[in-house]
mmCIF file of C-alpha atoms in Angstrom:
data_model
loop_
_atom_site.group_PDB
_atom_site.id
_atom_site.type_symbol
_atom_site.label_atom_id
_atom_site.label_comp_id
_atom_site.label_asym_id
_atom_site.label_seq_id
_atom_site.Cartn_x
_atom_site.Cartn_y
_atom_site.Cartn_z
ATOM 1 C CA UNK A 13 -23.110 16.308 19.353
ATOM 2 C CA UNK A 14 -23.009 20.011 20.070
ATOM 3 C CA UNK A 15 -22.428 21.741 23.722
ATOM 4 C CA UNK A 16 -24.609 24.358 25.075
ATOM 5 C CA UNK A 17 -24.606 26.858 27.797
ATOM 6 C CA UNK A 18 -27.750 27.082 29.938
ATOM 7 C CA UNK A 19 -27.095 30.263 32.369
ATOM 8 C CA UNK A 20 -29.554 30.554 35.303
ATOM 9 C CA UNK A 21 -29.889 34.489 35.794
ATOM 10 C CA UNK A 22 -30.400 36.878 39.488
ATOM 11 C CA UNK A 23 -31.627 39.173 36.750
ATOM 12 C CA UNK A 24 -31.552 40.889 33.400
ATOM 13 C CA UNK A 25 -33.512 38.061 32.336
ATOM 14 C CA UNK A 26 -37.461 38.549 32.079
ATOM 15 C CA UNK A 27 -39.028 37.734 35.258
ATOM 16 C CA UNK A 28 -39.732 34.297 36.354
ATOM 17 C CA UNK A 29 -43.718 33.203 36.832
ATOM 18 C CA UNK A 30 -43.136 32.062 40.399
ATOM 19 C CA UNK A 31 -40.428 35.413 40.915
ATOM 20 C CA UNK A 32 -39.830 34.929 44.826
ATOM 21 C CA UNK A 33 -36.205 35.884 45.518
ATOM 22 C CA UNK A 34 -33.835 32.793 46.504
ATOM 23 C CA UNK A 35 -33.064 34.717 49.577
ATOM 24 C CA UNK A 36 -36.727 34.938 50.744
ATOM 25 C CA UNK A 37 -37.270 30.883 50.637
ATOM 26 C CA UNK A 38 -37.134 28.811 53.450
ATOM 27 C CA UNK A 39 -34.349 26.070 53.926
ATOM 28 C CA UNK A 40 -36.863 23.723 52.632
ATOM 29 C CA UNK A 41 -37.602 25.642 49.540
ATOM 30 C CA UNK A 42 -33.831 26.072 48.778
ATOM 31 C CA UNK A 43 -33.019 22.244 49.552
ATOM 32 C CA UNK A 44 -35.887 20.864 47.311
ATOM 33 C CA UNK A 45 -34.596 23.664 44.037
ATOM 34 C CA UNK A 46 -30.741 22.311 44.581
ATOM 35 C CA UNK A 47 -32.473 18.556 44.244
ATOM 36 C CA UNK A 48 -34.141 19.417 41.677
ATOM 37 C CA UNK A 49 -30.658 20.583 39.783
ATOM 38 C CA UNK A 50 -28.975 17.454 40.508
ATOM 39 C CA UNK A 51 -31.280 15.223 39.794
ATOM 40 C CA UNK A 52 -31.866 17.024 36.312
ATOM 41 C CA UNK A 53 -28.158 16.479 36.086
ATOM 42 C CA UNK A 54 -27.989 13.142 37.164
ATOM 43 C CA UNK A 55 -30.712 12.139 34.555
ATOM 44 C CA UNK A 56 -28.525 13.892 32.072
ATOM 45 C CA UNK A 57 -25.192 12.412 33.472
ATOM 46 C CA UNK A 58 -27.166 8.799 32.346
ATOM 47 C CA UNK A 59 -27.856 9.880 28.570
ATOM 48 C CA UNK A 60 -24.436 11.187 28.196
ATOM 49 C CA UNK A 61 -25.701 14.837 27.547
ATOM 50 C CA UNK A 62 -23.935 16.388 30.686
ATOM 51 C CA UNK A 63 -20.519 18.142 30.358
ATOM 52 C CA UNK A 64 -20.571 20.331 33.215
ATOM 53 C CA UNK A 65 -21.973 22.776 35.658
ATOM 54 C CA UNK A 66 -21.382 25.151 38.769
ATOM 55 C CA UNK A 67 -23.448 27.734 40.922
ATOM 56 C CA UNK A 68 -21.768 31.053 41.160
ATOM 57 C CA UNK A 69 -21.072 33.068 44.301
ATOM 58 C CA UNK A 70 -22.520 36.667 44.175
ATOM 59 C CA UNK A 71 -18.631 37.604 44.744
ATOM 60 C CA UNK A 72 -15.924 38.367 41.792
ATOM 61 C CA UNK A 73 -13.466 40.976 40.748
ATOM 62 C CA UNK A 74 -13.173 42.297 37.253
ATOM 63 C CA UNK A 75 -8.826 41.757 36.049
ATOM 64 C CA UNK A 76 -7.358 43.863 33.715
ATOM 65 C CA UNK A 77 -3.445 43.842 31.774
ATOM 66 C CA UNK A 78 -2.463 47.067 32.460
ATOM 67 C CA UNK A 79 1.187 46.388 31.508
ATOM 68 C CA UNK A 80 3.857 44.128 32.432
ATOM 69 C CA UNK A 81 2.820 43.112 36.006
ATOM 70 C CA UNK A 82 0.540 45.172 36.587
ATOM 71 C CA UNK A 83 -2.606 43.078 36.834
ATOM 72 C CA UNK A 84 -5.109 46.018 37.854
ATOM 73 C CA UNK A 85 -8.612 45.332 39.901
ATOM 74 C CA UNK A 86 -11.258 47.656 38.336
ATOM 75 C CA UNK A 87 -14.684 46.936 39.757
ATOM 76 C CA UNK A 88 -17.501 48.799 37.526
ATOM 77 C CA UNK A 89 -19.242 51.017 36.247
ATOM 78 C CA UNK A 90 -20.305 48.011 33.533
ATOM 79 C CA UNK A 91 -22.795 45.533 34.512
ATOM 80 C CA UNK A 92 -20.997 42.911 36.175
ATOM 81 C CA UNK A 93 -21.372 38.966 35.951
ATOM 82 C CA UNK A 94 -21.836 38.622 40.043
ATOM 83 C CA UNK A 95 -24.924 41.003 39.725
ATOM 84 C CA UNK A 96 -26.440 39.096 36.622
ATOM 85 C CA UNK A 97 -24.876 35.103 36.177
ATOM 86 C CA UNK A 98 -26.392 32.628 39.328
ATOM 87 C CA UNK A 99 -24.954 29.355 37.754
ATOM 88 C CA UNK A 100 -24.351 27.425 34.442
ATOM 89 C CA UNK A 101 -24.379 23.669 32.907
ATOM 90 C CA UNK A 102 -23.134 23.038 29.906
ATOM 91 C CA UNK A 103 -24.517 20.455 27.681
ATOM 92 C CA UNK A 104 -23.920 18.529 25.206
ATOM 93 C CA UNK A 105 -26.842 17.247 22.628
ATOM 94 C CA UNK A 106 -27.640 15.898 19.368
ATOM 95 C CA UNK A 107 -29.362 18.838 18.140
ATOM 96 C CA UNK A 108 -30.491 22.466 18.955
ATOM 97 C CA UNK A 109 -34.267 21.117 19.649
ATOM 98 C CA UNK A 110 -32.792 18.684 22.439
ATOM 99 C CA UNK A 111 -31.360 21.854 23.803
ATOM 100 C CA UNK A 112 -34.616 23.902 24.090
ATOM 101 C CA UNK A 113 -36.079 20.730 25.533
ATOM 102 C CA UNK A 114 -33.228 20.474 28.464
ATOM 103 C CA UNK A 115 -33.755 24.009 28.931
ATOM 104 C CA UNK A 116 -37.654 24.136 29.602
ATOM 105 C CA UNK A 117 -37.207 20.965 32.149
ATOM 106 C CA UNK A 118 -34.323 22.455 33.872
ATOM 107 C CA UNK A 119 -36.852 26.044 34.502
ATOM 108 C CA UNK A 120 -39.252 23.467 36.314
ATOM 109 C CA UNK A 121 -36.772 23.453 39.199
ATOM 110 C CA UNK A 122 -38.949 24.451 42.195
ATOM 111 C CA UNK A 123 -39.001 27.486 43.959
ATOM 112 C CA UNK A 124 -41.237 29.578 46.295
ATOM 113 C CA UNK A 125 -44.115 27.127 47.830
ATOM 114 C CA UNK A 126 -42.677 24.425 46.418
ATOM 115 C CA UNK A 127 -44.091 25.915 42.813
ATOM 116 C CA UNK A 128 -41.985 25.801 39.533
ATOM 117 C CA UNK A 129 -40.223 28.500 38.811
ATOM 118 C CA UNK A 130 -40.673 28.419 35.634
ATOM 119 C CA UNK A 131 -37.525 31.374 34.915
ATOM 120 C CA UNK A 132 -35.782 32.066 31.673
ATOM 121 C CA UNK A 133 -32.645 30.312 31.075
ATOM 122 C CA UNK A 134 -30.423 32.018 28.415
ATOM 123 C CA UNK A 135 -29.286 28.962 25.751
ATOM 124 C CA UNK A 136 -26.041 29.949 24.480
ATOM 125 C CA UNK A 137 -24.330 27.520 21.813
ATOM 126 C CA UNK A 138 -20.546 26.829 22.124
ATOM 127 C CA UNK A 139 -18.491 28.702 19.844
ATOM 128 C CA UNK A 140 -18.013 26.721 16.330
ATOM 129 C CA UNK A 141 -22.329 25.538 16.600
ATOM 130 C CA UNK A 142 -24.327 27.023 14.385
ATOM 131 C CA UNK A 143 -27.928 26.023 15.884
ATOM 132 C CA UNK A 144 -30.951 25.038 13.089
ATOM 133 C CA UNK A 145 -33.839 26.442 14.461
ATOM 134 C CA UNK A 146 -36.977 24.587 12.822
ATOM 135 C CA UNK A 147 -39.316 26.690 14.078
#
């Protein structure tokens, strides 16, 4: 088994077919996309391929050591995580195809209307997995 990061993107990522704005969806829209998620996860909870996962508030701080005890709060001028990570799940599969498979279902989730999204996900393999792509 290997463990992969999904991250769901606000942006950086290329845009999203059905590229409505989270903020702009009704209740409804919102409720059936967070559904969606867990029942993906459920599903995955089932086959033993879930690990983990967690949406992100649009809030953080970036920490720096800046000598002993002197924790320093810098905020910028670098692209920061708030502006750019939404939410992660980390998986854990039997190969890098599994993976890509997990990560086309899970950018079905529906959005605006109702209509898949159909965004980018960024895979990222856990430190120590060295994917084999086939393709």
């Amino acid at each position: 088994m290997a463990k992969y990061l999904l991250l769901k993107h606000y942006r950086g990522a290329p845009a999203s077919v059905n590229d409505v704005p989270m903020d702009q969806w009704t209740p409804e829209e919102v409720t059936a996309h967070i559904q969606y998620m867990r029942d993906f996860a459920d599903r995955l909870v089932e086959t033993g391929e879930f690990v983990s996962e967690q949406a992100l508030s649009p809030e953080g701080t970036f920490v720096r050591y800046d000598g002993e005890g002197r924790p320093p709060v810098t905020d910028g001028p670098f692209a920061e995580t708030k502006d750019v990570i939404a939410g992660w799940m980390l998986i854990d599969v039997d190969s890098y195809e599994r993976a890509v498979e997990l990560a086309g279902e899970l950018s079905a989730a529906p959005g605006a209307g109702g209509k898949p999204i159909h965004e980018w996900l960024e895979l990222r393999p856990c430190y120590g997995v060295t994917p084999s792509v086939t393709e």
